[in-house]
Tab-separated table of C-alpha atoms in Angstrom:
chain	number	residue	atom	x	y	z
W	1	UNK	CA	0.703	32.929	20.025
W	2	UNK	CA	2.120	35.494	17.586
W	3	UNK	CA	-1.690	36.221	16.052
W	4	UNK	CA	-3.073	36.243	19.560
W	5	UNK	CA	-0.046	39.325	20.251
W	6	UNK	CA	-0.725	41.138	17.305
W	7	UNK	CA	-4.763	40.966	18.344
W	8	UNK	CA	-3.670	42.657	21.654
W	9	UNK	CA	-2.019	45.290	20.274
W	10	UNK	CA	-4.263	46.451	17.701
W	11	UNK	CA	-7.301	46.400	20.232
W	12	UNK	CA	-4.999	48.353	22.484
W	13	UNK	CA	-4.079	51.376	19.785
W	14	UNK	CA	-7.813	51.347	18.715
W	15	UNK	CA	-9.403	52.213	22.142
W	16	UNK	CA	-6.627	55.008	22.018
W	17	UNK	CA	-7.651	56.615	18.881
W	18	UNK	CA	-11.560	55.806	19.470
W	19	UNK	CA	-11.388	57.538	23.222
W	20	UNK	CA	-10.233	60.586	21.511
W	21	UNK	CA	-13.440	62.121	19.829
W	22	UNK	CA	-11.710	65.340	18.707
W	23	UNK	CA	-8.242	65.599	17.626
W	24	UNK	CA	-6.341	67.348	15.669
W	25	UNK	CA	-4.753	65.472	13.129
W	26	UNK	CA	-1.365	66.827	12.075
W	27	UNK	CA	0.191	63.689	11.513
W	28	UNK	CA	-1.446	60.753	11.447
W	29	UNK	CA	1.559	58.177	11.933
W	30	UNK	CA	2.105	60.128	15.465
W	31	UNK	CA	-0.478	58.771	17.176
W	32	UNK	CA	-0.079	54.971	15.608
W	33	UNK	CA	3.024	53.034	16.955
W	34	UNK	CA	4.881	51.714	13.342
W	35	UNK	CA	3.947	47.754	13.792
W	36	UNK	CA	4.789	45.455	11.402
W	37	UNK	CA	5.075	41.539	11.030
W	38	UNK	CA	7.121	39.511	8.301
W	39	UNK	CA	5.545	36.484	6.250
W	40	UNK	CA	7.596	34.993	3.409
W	41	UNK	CA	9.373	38.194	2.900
W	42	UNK	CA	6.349	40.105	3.245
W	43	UNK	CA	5.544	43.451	5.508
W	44	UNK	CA	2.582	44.333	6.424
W	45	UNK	CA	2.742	47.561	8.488
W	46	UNK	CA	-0.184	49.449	10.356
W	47	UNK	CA	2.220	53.128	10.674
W	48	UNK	CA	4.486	55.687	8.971
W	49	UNK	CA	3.285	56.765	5.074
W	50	UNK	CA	2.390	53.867	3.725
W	51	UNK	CA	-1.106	54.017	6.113
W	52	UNK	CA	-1.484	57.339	5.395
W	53	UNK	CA	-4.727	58.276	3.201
W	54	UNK	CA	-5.898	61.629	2.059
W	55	UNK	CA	-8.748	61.792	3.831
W	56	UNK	CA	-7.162	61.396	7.260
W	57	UNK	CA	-4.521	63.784	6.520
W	58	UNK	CA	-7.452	66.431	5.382
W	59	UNK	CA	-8.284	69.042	7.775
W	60	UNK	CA	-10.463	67.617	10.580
W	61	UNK	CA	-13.417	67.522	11.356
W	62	UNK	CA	-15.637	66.293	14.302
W	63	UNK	CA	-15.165	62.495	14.760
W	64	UNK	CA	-12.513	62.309	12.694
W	65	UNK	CA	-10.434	60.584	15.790
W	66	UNK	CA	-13.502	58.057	14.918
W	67	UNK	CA	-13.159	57.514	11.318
W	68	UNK	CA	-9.464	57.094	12.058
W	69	UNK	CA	-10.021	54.363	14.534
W	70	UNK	CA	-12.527	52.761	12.281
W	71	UNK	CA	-9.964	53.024	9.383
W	72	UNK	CA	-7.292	51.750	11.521
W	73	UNK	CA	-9.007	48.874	12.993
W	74	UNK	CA	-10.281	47.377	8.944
W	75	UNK	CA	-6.852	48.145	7.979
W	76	UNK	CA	-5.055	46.305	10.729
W	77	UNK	CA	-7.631	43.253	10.890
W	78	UNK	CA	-6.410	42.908	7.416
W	79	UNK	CA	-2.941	42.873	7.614
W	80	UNK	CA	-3.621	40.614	10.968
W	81	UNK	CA	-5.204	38.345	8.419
W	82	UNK	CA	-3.079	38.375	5.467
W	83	UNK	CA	-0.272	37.627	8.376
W	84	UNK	CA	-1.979	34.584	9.754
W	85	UNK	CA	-3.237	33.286	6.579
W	86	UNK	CA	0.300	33.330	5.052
W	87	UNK	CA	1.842	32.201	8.335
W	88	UNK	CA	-0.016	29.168	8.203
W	89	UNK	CA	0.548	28.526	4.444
W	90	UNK	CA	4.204	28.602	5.145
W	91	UNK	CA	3.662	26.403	8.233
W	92	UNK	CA	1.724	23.292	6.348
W	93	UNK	CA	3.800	23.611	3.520
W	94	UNK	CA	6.697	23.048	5.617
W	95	UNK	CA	5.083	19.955	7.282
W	96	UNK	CA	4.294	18.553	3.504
W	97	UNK	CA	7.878	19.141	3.045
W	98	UNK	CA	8.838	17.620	5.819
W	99	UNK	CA	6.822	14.200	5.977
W	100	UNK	CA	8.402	11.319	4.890
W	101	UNK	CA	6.067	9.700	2.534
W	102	UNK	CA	5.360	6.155	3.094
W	103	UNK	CA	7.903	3.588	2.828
W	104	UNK	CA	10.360	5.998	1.510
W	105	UNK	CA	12.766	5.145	4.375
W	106	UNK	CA	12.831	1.353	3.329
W	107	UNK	CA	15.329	-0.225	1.547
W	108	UNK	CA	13.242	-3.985	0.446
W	109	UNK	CA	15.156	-6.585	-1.633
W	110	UNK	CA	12.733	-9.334	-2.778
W	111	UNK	CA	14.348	-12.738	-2.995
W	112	UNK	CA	11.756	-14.378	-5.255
W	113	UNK	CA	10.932	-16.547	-8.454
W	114	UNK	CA	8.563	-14.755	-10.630
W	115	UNK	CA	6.334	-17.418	-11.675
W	116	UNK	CA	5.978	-18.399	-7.256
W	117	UNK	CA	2.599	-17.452	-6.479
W	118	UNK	CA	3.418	-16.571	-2.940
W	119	UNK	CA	6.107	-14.241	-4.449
W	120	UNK	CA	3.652	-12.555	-6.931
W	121	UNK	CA	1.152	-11.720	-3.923
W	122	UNK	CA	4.362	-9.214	-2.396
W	123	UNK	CA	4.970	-7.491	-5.320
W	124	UNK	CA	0.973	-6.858	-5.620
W	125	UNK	CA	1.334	-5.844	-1.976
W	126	UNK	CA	4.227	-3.780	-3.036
W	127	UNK	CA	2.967	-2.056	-6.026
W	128	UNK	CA	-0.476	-1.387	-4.851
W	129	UNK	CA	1.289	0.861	-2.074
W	130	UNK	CA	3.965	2.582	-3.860
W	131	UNK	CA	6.994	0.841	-2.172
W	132	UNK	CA	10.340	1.089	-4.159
W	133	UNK	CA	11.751	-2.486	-4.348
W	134	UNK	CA	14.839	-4.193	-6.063
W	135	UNK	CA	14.283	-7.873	-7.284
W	136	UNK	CA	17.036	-10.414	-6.913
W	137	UNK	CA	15.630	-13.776	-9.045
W	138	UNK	CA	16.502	-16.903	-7.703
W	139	UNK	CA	17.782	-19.585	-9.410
W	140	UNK	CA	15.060	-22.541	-8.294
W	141	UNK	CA	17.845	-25.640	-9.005
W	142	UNK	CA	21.020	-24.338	-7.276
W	143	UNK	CA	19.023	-21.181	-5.528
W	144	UNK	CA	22.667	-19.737	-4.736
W	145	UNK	CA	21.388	-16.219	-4.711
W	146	UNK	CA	19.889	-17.152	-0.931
W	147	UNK	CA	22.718	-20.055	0.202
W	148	UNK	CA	23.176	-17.087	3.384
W	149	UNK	CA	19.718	-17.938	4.549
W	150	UNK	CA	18.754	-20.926	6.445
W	151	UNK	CA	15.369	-20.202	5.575
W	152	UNK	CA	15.426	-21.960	1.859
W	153	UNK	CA	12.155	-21.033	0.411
W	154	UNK	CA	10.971	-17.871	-1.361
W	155	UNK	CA	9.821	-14.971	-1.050
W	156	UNK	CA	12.411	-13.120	1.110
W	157	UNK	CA	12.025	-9.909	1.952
W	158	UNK	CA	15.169	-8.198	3.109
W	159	UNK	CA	14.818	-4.393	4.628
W	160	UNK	CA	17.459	-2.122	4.754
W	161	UNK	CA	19.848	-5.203	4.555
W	162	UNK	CA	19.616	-6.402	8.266
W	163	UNK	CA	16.128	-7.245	8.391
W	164	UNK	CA	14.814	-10.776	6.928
W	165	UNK	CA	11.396	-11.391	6.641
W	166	UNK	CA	10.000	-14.613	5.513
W	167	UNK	CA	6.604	-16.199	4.309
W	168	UNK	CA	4.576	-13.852	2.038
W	169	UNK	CA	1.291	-13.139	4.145
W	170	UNK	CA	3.830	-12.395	7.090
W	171	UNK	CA	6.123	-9.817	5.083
W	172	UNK	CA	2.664	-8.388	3.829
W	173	UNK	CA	1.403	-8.266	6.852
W	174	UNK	CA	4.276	-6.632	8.694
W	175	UNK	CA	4.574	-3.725	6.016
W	176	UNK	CA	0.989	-3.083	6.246
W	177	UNK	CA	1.465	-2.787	10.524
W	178	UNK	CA	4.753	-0.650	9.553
W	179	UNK	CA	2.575	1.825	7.412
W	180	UNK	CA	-0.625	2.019	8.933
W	181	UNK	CA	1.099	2.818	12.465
W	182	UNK	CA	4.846	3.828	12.815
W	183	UNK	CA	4.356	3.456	16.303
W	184	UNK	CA	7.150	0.358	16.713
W	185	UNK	CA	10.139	-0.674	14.404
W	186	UNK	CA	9.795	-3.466	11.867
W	187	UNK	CA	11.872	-5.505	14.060
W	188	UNK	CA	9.450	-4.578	17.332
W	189	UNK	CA	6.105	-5.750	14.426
W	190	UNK	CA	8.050	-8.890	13.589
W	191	UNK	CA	7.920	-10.458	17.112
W	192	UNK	CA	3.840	-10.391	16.776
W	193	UNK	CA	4.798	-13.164	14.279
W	194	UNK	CA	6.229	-16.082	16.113
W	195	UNK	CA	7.985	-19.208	13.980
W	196	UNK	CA	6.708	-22.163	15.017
W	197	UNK	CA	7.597	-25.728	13.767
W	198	UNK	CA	5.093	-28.004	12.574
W	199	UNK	CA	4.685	-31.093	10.603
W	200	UNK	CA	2.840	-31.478	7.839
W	201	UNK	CA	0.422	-34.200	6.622
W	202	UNK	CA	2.713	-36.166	5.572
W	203	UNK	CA	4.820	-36.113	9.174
W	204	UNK	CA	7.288	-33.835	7.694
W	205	UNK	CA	9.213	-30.527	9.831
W	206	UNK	CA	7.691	-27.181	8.412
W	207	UNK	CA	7.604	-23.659	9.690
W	208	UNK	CA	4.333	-21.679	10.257
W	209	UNK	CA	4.110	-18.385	11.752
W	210	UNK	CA	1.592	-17.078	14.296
W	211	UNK	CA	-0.936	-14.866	13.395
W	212	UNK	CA	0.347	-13.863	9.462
W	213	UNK	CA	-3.160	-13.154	8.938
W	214	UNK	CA	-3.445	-10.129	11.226
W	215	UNK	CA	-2.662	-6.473	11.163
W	216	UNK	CA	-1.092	-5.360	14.151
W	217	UNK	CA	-2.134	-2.074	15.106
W	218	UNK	CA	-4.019	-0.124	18.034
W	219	UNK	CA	-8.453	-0.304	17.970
W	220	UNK	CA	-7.779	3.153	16.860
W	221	UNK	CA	-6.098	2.884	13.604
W	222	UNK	CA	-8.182	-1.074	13.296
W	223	UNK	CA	-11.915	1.239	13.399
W	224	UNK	CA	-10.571	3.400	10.555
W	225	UNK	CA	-8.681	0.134	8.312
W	226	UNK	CA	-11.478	-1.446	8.740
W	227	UNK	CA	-14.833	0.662	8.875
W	228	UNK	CA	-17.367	-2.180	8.325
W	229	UNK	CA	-18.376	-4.348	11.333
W	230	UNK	CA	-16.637	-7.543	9.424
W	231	UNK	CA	-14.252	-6.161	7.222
W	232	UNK	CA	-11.623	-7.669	8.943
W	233	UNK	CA	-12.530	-10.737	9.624
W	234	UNK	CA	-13.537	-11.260	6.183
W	235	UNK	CA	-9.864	-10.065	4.888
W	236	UNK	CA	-8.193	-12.897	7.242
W	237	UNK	CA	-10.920	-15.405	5.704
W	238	UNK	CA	-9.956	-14.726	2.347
W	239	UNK	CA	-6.213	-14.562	2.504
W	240	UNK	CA	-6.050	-17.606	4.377
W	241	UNK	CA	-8.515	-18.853	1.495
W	242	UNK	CA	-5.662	-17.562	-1.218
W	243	UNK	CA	-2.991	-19.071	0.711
W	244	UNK	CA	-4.883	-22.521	1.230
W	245	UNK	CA	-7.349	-23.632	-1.532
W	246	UNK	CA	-7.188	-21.181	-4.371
W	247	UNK	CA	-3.451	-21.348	-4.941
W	248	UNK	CA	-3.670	-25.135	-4.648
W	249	UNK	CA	-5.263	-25.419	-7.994
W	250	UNK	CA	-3.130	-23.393	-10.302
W	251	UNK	CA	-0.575	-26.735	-10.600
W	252	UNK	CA	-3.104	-28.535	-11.495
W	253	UNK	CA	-4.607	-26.789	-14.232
W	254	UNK	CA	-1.492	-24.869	-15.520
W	255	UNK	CA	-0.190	-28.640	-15.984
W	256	UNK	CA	-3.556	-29.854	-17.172
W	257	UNK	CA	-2.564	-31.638	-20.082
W	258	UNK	CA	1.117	-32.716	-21.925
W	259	UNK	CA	0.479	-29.268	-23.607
W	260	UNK	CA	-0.653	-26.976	-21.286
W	261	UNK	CA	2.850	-28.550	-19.092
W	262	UNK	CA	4.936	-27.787	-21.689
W	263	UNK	CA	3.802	-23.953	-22.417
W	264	UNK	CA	3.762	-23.435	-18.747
W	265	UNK	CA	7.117	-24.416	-18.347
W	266	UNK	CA	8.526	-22.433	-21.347
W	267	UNK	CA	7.124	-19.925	-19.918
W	268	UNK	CA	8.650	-20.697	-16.881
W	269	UNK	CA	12.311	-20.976	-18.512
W	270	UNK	CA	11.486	-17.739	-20.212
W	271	UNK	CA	10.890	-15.832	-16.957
W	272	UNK	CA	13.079	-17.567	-14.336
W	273	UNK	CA	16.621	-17.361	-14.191
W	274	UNK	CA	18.135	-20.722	-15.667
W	275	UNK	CA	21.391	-21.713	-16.993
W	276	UNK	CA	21.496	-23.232	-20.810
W	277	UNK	CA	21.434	-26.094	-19.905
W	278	UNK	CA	19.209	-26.007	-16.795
W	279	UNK	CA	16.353	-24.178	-18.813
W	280	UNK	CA	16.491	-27.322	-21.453
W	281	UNK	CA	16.292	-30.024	-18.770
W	282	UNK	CA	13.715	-27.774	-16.931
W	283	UNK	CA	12.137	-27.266	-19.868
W	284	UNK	CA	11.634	-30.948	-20.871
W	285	UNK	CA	11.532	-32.833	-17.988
W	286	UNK	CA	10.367	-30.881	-15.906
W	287	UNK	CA	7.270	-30.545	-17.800
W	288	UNK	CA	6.840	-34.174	-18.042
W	289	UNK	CA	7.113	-34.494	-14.442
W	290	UNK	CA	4.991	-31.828	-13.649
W	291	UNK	CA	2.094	-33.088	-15.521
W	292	UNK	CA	2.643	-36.606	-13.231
W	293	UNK	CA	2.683	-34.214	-10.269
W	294	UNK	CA	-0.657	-32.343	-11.262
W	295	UNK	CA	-2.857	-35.659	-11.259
W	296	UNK	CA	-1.266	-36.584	-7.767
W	297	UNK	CA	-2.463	-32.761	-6.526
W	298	UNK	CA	-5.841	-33.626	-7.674
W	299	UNK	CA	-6.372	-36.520	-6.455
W	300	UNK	CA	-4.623	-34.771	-2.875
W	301	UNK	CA	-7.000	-31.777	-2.800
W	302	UNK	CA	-9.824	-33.714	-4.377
W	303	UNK	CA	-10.135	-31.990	-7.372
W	304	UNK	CA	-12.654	-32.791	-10.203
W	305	UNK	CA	-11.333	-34.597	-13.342
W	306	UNK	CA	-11.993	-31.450	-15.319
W	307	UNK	CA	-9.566	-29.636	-12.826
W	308	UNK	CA	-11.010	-25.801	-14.944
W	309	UNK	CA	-14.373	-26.940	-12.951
W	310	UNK	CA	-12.383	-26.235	-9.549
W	311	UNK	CA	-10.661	-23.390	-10.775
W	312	UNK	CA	-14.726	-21.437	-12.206
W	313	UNK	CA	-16.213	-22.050	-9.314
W	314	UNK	CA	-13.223	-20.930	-6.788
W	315	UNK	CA	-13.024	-17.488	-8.891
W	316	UNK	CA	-16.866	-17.065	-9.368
W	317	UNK	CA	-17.066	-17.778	-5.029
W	318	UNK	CA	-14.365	-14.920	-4.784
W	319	UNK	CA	-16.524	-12.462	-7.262
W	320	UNK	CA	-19.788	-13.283	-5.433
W	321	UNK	CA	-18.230	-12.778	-2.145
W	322	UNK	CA	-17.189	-9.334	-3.335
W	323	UNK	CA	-20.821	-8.411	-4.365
W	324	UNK	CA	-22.074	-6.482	-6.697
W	325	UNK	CA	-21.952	-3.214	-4.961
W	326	UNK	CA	-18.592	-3.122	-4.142
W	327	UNK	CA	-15.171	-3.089	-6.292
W	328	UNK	CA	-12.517	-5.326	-4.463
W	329	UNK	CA	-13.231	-6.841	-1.271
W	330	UNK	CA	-11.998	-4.039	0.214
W	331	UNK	CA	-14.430	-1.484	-1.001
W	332	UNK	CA	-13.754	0.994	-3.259
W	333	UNK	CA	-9.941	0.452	-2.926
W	334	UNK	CA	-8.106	-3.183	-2.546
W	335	UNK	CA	-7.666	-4.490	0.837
W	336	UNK	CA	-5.055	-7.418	1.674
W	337	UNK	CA	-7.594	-10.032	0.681
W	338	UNK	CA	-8.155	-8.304	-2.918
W	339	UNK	CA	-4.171	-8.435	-3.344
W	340	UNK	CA	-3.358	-12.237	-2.416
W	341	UNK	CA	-6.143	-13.496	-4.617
W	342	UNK	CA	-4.558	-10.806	-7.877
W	343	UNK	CA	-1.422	-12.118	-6.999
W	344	UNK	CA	-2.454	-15.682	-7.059
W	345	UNK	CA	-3.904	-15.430	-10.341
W	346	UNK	CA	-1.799	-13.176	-11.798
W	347	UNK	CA	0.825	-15.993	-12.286
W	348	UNK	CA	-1.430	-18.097	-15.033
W	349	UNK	CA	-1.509	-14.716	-17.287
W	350	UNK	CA	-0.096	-15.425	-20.880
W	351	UNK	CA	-1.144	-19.368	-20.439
W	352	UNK	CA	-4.508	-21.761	-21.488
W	353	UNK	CA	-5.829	-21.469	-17.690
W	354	UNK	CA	-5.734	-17.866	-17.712
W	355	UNK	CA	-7.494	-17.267	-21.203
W	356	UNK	CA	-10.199	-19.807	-20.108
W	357	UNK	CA	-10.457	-17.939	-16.284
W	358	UNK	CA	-11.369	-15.141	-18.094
W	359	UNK	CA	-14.217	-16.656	-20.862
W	360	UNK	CA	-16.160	-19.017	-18.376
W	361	UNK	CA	-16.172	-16.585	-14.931
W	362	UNK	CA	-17.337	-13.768	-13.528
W	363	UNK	CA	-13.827	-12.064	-12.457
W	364	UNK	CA	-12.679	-9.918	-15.360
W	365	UNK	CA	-13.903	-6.094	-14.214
W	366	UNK	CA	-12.475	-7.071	-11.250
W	367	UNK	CA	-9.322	-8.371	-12.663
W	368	UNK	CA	-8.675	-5.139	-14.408
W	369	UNK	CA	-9.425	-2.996	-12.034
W	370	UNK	CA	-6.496	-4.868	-9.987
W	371	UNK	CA	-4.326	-4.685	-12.685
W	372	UNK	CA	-4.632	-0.839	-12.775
W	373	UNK	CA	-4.407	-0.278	-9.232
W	374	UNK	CA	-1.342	-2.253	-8.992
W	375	UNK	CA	-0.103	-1.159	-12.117
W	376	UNK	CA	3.737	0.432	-11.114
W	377	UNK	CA	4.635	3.808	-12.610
W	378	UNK	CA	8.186	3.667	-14.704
């Protein structure tokens, strides 16, 4: 509105001075009204001595009312778009200022254990995009550091202290709904995620949530997410593929043999939060018992004897899946499928599973490349 003013006026004071083929020019600011508009401390005025040029102050001669209207308009279309160009600096640089950036009004406590791989696919999640956290460890014997929930496993996400979320693809998939649209609350996004009890295969009471595979957000906002005709259905595929096969054979081959058991769980003492005493018996027994366990998974999932067979040929499916065009599933940058399947394998690092991952398959460029883009800066 103010540039469209400033236009009217200087078309006005032109067709004065350009209907007036002779004049005598005495003083040139008499016959231009002093007009002047402020930008950033900036004055731009199109009157008084500061317009004034030799020339048009020289004696006149004939269609010198013309030069001066030609003189006036260049000089005022000028000034008009120094004005606007400055205005509208100001103007975006106020709405930079003024945007929130993304996840910067979140508060997120994650309730986790380091070496969970459901807890190491949220902080992928959560350092991919930026999002300031706080970690609270929980002790996996006496796991007092959560006694307030009745929810008992890990992850929890708390938000802004009020807010609980639980189950890692739904907290994932609730922040991602939060940032792509900030049409509803978190609390208004968690309701697309129903609990639900189950049973298991083995008859047991367990919780699932509706739809933790799915973004929630309008076709709009989906089209641009999701640019590819099956981009989305082929994140859902393999995050449910994380969540249900691939993750399923890290026990077994982290707990291969008496050996492998015994680094993984020194490992485990090393990074969890145990007592003295605790850490020993984990330590110990718990590695004894855990290499029991892992033969009972295998046999349950129907795993190969050579359980490393399983683990190739799941990691070589994921890299062929991704193509060779293409950096992560998602493209050129990570989508939700490229982050559970990091996270997931993430948790082997520093063990025999990992190093051998890495010789006999396909997934190392892409490995690094998720360890850069997640990478958190200090």
């Amino acid at each position: 509105m103010m540039a469209a003013a400033c236009a009217r006026t200087l078309s006005k004071v032109a067709r004065l001075v350009l209907d007036t083929p002779t004049c005598r020019v005495t003083n040139a600011a008499a016959l231009v009204p002093r007009f002047s508009m402020r930008c950033q401390g900036r004055a731009y005025g199109t009157g008084g001595a500061g317009f004034r040029s030799r020339a048009l102050l020289a004696a006149p001669t004939r269609g010198s009312g013309r030069v001066l209207g030609c003189a006036f308009l260049l000089g005022g279309g000028f000034g008009l778009y120094q004005t606007v160009k400055l205005t509208l600096q100001r103007h975006h640089a106020d709405e930079k200022s003024n945007a929130p950036e993304l996840g910067t009004d979140l508060k997120l406590t994650l309730y986790q254990y380091k070496t969970c791989p459901f807890c190491s696919k949220v902080r992928a999640f959560l350092d991919y995009h930026g999002l300031p956290y706080e970690i609270v460890e929980v002790n996996p014997v006496m796991r007092q550091e959560i006694k307030w929930s009745t929810y008992r496993k890990v992850p929890i996400l708390m938000v802004n202290g009020t807010l609980q979320l639980n189950d890692s693809s739904v907290i994932i998939s609730v922040l991602k709904t939060y940032l792509v649209s900030r049409e509803k609350t978190m609390s208004e996004i968690l309701t697309c995620y129903p609990e639900m009890k189950a049973k298991n295969d083995r008859g047991k009471d367990v919780i699932e949530f509706g739809n933790k595979y799915w973004v929630m957000v309008r076709d709009a906002d989906a089209d641009h997410l999701y640019p590819g005709k099956d981009n989305r259905k082929e994140e859902i595929k393999w995050r449910k593929w994380a969540d249900e096969w691939l993750v399923h054979l890290i026990s077994p081959n982290v707990y291969r043999t008496p050996t492998e058991a015994l680094a993984s769980f020194d490992y485990i003492v090393r990074e969890g939060k145990f007592g003295t005493f605790e850490g020993f018996f984990a330590k110990y027994f718990g590695a004894a018992a855990m290499w029991i366990i892992s033969k009972r998974l295998k046999n349950k999932h129907h795993l190969q004897d050579d359980v490393r067979q399983d683990l190739y040929k799941a990691v070589n499916d994921w890299v062929s899946a991704i193509g060779k065009n293409k950096k992560f599933m998602g493209g050129d940058q990570p989508n939700l499928a490229d982050l559970a399947v990091f996270g997931v394998l993430r948790v082997m690092e520093g063990l025999q599973a990992y190093e051998d991952m890495m010789e006999h398959t396909k997934v190392k460029n892409w490995y690094r490349r998720m360890e850069k883009a997640t990478q958190r800066e200090s």
